[in-house]
PDB file of C-alpha atoms in Angstrom:
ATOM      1  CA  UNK A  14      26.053  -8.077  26.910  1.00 74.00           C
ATOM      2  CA  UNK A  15      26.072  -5.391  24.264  1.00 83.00           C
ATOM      3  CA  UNK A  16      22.877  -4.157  24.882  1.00 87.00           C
ATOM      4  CA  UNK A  17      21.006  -5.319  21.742  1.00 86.00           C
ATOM      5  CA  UNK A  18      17.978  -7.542  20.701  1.00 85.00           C
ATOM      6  CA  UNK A  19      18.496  -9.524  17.358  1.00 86.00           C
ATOM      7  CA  UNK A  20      15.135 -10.530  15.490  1.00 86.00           C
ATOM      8  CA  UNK A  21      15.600 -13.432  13.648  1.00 88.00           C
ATOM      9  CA  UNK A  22      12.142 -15.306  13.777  1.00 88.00           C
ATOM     10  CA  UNK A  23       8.511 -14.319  14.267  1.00 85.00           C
ATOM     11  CA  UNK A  24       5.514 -16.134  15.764  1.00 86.00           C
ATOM     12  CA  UNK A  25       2.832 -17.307  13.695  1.00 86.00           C
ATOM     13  CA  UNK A  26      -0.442 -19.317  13.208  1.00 86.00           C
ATOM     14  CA  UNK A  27      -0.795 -21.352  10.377  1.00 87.00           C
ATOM     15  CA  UNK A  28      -3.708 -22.929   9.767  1.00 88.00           C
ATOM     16  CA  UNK A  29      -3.438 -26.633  10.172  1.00 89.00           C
ATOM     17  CA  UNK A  30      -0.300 -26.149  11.814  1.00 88.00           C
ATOM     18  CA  UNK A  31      -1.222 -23.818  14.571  1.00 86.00           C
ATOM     19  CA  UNK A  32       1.264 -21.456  16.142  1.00 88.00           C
ATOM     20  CA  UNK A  33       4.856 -21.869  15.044  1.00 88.00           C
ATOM     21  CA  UNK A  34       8.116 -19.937  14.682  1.00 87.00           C
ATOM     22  CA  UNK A  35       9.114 -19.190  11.214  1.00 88.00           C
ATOM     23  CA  UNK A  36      11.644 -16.724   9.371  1.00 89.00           C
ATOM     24  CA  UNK A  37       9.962 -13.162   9.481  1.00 87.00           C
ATOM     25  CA  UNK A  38       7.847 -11.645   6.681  1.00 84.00           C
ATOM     26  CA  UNK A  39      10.785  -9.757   4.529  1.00 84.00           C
ATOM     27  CA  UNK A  40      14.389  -9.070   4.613  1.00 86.00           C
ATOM     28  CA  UNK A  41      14.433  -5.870   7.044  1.00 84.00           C
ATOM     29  CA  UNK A  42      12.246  -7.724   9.439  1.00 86.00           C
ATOM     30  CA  UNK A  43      15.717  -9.624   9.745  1.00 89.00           C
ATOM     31  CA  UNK A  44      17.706  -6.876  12.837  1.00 87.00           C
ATOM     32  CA  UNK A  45      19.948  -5.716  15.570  1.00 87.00           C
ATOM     33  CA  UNK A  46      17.869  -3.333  17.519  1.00 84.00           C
ATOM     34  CA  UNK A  47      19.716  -1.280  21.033  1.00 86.00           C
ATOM     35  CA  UNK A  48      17.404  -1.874  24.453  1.00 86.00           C
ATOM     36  CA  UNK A  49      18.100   1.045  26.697  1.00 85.00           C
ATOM     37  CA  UNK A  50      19.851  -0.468  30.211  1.00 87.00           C
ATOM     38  CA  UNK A  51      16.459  -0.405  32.188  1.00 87.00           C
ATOM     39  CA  UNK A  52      15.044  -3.087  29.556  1.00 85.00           C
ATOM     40  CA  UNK A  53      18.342  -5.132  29.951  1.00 88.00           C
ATOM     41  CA  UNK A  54      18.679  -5.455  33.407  1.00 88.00           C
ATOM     42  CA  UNK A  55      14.771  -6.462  33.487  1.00 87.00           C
ATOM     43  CA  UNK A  56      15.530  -9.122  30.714  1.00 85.00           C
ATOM     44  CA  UNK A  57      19.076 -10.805  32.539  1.00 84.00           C
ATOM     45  CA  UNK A  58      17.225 -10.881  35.778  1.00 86.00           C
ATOM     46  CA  UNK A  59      14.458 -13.083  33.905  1.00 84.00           C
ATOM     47  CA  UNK A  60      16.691 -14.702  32.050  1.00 80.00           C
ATOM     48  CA  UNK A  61      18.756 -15.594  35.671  1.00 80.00           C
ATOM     49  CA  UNK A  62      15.937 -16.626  37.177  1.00 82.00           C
ATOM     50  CA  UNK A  63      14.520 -19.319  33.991  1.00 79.00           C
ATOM     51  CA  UNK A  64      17.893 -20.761  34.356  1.00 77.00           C
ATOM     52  CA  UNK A  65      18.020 -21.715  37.748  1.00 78.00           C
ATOM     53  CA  UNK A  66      14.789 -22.898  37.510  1.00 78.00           C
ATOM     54  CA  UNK A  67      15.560 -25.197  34.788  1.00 73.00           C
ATOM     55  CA  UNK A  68      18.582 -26.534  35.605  1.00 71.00           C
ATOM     56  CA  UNK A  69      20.688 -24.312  33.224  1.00 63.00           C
ATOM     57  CA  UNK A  70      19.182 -26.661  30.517  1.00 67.00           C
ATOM     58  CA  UNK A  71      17.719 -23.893  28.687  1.00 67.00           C
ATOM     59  CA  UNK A  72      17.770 -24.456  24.260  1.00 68.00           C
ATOM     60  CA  UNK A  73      15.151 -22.061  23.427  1.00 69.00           C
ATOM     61  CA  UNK A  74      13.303 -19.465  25.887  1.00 69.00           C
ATOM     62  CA  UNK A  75      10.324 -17.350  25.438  1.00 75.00           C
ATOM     63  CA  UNK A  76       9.611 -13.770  27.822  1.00 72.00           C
ATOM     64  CA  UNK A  77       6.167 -15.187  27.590  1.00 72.00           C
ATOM     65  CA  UNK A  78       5.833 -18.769  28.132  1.00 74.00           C
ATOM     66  CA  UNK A  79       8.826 -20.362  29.245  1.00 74.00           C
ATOM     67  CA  UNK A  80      10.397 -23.494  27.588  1.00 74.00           C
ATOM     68  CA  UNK A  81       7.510 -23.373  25.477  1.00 80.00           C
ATOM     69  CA  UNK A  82       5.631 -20.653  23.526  1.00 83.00           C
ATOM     70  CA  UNK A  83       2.606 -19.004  25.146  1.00 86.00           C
ATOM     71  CA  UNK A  84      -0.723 -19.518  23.254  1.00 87.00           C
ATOM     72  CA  UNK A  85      -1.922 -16.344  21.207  1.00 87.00           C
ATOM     73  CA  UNK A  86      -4.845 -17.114  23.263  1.00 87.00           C
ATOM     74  CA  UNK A  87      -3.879 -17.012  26.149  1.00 89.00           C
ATOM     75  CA  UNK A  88      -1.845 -14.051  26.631  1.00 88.00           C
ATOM     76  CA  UNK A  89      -4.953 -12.064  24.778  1.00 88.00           C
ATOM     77  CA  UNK A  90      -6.797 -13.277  27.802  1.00 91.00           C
ATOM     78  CA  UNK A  91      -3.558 -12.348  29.989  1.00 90.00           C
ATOM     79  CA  UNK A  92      -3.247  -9.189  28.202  1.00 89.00           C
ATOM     80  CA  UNK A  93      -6.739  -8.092  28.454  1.00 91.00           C
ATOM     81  CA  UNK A  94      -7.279  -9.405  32.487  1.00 92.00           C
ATOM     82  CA  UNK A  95      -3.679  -6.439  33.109  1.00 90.00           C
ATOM     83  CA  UNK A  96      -5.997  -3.756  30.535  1.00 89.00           C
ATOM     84  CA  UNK A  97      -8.691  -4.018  32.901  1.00 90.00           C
ATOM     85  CA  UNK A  98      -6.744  -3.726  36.286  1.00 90.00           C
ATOM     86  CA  UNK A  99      -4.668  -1.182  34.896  1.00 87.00           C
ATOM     87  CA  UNK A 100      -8.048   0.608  33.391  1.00 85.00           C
ATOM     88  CA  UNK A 101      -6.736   1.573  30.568  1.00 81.00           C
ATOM     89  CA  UNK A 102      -8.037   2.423  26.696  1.00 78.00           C
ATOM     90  CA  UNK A 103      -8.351  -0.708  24.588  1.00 80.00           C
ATOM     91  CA  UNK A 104      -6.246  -2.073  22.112  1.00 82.00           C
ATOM     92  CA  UNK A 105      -4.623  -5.165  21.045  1.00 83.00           C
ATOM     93  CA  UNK A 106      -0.807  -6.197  21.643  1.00 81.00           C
ATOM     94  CA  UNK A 107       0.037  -4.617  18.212  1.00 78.00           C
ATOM     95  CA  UNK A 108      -0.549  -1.608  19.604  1.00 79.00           C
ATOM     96  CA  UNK A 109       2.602  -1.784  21.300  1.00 80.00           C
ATOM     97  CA  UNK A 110       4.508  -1.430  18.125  1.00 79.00           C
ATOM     98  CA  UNK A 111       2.617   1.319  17.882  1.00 78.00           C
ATOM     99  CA  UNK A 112       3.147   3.195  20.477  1.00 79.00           C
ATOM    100  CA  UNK A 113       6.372   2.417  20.743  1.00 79.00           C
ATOM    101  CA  UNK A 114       7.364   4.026  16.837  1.00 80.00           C
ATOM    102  CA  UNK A 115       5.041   7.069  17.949  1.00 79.00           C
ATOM    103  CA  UNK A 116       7.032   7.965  20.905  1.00 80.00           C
ATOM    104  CA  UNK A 117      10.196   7.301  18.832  1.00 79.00           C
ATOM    105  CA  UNK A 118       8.895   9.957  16.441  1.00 78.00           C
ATOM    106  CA  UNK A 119       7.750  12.432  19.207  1.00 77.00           C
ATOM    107  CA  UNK A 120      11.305  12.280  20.555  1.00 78.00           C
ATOM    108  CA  UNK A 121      13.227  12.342  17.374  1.00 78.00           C
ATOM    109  CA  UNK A 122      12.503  13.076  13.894  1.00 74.00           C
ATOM    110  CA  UNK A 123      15.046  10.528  12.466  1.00 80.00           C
ATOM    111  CA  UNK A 124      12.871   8.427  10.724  1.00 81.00           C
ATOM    112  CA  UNK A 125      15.099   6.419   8.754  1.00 82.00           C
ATOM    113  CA  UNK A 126      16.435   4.856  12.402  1.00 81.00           C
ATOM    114  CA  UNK A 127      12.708   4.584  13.298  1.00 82.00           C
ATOM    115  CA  UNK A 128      12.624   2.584  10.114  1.00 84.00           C
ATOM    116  CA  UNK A 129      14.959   0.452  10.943  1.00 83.00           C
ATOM    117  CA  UNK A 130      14.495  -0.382  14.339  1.00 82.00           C
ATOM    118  CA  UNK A 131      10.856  -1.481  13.408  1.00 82.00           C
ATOM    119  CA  UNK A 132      12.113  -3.571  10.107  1.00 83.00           C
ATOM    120  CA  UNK A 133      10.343  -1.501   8.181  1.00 80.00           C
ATOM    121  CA  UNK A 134      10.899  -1.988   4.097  1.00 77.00           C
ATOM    122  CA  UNK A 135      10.576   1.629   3.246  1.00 75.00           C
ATOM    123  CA  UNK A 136      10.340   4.744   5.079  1.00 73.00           C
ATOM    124  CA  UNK A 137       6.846   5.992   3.915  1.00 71.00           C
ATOM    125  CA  UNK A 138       5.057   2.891   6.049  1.00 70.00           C
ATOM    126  CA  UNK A 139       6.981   4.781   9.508  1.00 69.00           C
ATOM    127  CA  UNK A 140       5.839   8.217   7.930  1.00 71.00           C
ATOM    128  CA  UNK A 141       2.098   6.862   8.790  1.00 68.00           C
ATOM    129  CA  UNK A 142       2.925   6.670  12.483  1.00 65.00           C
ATOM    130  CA  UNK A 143       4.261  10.251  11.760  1.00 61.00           C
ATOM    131  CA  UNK A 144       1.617  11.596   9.808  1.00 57.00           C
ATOM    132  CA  UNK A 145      -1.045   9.628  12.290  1.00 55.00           C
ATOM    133  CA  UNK A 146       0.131  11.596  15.063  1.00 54.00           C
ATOM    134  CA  UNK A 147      -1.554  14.751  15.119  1.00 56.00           C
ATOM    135  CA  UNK A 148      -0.439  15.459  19.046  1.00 62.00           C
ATOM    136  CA  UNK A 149       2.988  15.640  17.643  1.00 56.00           C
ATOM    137  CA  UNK A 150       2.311  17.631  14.776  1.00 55.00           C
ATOM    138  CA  UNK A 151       0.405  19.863  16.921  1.00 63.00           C
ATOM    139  CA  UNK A 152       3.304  20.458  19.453  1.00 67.00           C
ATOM    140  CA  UNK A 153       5.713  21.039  16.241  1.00 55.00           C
ATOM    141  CA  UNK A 154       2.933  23.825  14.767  1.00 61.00           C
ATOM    142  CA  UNK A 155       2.883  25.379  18.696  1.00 71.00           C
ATOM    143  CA  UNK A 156       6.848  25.167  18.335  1.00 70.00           C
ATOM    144  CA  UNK A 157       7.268  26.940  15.608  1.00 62.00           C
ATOM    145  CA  UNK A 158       4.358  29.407  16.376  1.00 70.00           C
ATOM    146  CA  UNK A 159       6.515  30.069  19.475  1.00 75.00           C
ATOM    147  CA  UNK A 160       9.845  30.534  17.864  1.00 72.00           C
ATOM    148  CA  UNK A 161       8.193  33.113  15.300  1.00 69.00           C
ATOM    149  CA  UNK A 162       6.667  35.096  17.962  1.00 75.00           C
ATOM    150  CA  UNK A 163      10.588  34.982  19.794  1.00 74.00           C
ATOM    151  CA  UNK A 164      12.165  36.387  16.682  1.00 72.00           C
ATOM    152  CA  UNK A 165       9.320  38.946  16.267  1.00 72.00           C
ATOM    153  CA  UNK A 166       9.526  40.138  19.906  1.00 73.00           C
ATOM    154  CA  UNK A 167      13.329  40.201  19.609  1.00 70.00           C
ATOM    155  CA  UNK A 168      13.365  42.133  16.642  1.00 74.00           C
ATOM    156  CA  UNK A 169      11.189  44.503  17.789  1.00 80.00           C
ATOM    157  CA  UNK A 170      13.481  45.269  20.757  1.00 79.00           C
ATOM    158  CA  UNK A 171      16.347  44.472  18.894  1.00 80.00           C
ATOM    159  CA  UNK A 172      14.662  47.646  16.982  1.00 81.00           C
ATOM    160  CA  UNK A 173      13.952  49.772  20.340  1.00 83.00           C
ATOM    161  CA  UNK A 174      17.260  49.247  21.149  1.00 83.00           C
ATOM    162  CA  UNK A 175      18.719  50.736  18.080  1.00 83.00           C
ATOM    163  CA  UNK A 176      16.755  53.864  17.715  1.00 83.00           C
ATOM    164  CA  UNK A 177      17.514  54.600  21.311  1.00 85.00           C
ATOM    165  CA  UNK A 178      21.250  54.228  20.681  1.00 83.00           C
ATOM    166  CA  UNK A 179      20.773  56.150  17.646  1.00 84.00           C
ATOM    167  CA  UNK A 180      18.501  59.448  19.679  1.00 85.00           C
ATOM    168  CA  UNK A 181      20.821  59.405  22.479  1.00 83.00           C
ATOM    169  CA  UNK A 182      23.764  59.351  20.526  1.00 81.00           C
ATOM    170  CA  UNK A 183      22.220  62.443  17.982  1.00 80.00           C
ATOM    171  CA  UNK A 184      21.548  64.217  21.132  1.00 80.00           C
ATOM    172  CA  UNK A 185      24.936  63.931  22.887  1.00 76.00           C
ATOM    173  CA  UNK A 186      26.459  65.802  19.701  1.00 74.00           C
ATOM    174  CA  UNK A 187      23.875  68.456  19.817  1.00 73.00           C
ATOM    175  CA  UNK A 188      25.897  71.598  21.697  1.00 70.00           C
ATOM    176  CA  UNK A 189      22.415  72.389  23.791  1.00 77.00           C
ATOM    177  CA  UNK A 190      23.056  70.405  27.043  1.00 76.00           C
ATOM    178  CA  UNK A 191      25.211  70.885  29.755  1.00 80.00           C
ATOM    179  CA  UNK A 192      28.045  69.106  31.014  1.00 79.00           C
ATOM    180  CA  UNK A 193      25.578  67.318  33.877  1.00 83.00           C
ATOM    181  CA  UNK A 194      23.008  66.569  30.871  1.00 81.00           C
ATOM    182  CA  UNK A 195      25.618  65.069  28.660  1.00 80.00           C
ATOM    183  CA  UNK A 196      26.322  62.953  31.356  1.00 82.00           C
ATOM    184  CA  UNK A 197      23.193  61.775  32.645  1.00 84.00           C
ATOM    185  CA  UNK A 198      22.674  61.188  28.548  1.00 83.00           C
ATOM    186  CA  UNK A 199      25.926  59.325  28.250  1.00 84.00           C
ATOM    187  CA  UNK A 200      24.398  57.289  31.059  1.00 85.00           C
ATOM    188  CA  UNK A 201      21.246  56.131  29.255  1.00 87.00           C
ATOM    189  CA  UNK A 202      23.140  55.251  26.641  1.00 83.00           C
ATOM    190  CA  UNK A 203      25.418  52.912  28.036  1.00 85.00           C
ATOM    191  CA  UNK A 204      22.284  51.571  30.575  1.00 85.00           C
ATOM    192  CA  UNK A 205      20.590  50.888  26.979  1.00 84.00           C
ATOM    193  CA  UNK A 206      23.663  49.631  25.241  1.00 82.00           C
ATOM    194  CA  UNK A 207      24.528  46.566  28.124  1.00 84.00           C
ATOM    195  CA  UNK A 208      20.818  45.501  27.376  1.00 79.00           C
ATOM    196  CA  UNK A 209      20.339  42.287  26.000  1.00 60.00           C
TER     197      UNK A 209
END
């Protein structure tokens, strides 16, 4: 309804207990986190759908699995069977979280939200995904390259500009031109002047 995902638990495997759900690793792993509406509408439709086909006797509900938890297992083997069809790079389902704080970075360089939204403790483990990401920091170099060569280019005619204004006006006081001259002077200098 508002749009939000709460973390309160994590999946686990314990050894001699096998996969449970327990309280996640620290305090900020404990969060609120906004789903834009494409993600929402994709989750209620699910969630529709899971209880009509249980009844509306739903306690507990997993995206992957159902009424019951999905084996580590077997969604690596799910995982890797859509990798291969879709023919993409390896990686594991980690790299999820990954991806999803790079992109967060590449479109934002807030990365105290960042932070947050991934339950991070302190800021400097998101500055990895930051400082990791050298396709961002290349874009930001090629940004600022770009904005230095604007201000140089616009100086310079910012500069034109002015000594034109200044020569036409120094000739317009000078008493050697005729009336026609002056004019076709005056001209220029007002052509020059509504110049960006």
């Amino acid at each position: 309804i508002e749009s939000t995902i709460t973390i309160d638990s994590s999946a686990s495997k314990v050894v001699g207990r096998g996969q449970i759900v327990k309280a996640p690793k620290t305090k900020n792993s404990y969060r609120t986190i906004y789903i834009h509406e494409t993600l929402k509408k994709e989750l209620l439709n699910y969630y529709i759908s899971e209880k009509t086909k249980y009844n509306y006797n739903i306690k507990n509900h997993f995206v992957f699995g159902g009424i019951k938890m999905i084996g580590f297992s077997t969604l690596d083997r799910r995982f890797k069977k859509y990798k291969e069809k879709a023919k993409v790079s390896d990686m594991n389902l980690h790299g999820f979280r990954h991806s999803h704080a790079t992109m967060l970075l590449e479109l934002t360089n807030d990365i105290y939200n960042v932070s947050k939204r991934l339950g991070h403790d302190n800021m400097e483990t998101t500055e990895i995904y930051l400082h990791s990401n050298s396709k961002a920091q290349k874009d930001l170099s090629d940004r600022i390259e770009a904005e230095i060569q604007n201000i140089i280019i616009t100086n310079s005619f910012k500069t034109l500009k002015d000594n034109l204004q200044k020569i036409l006006l120094q000739e317009i006081t000078k008493n050697m031109y005729n009336n026609n001259e002056i004019n076709s002077i005056m001209s220029i200098y007002e052509y020059v002047n509504k110049v960006m």
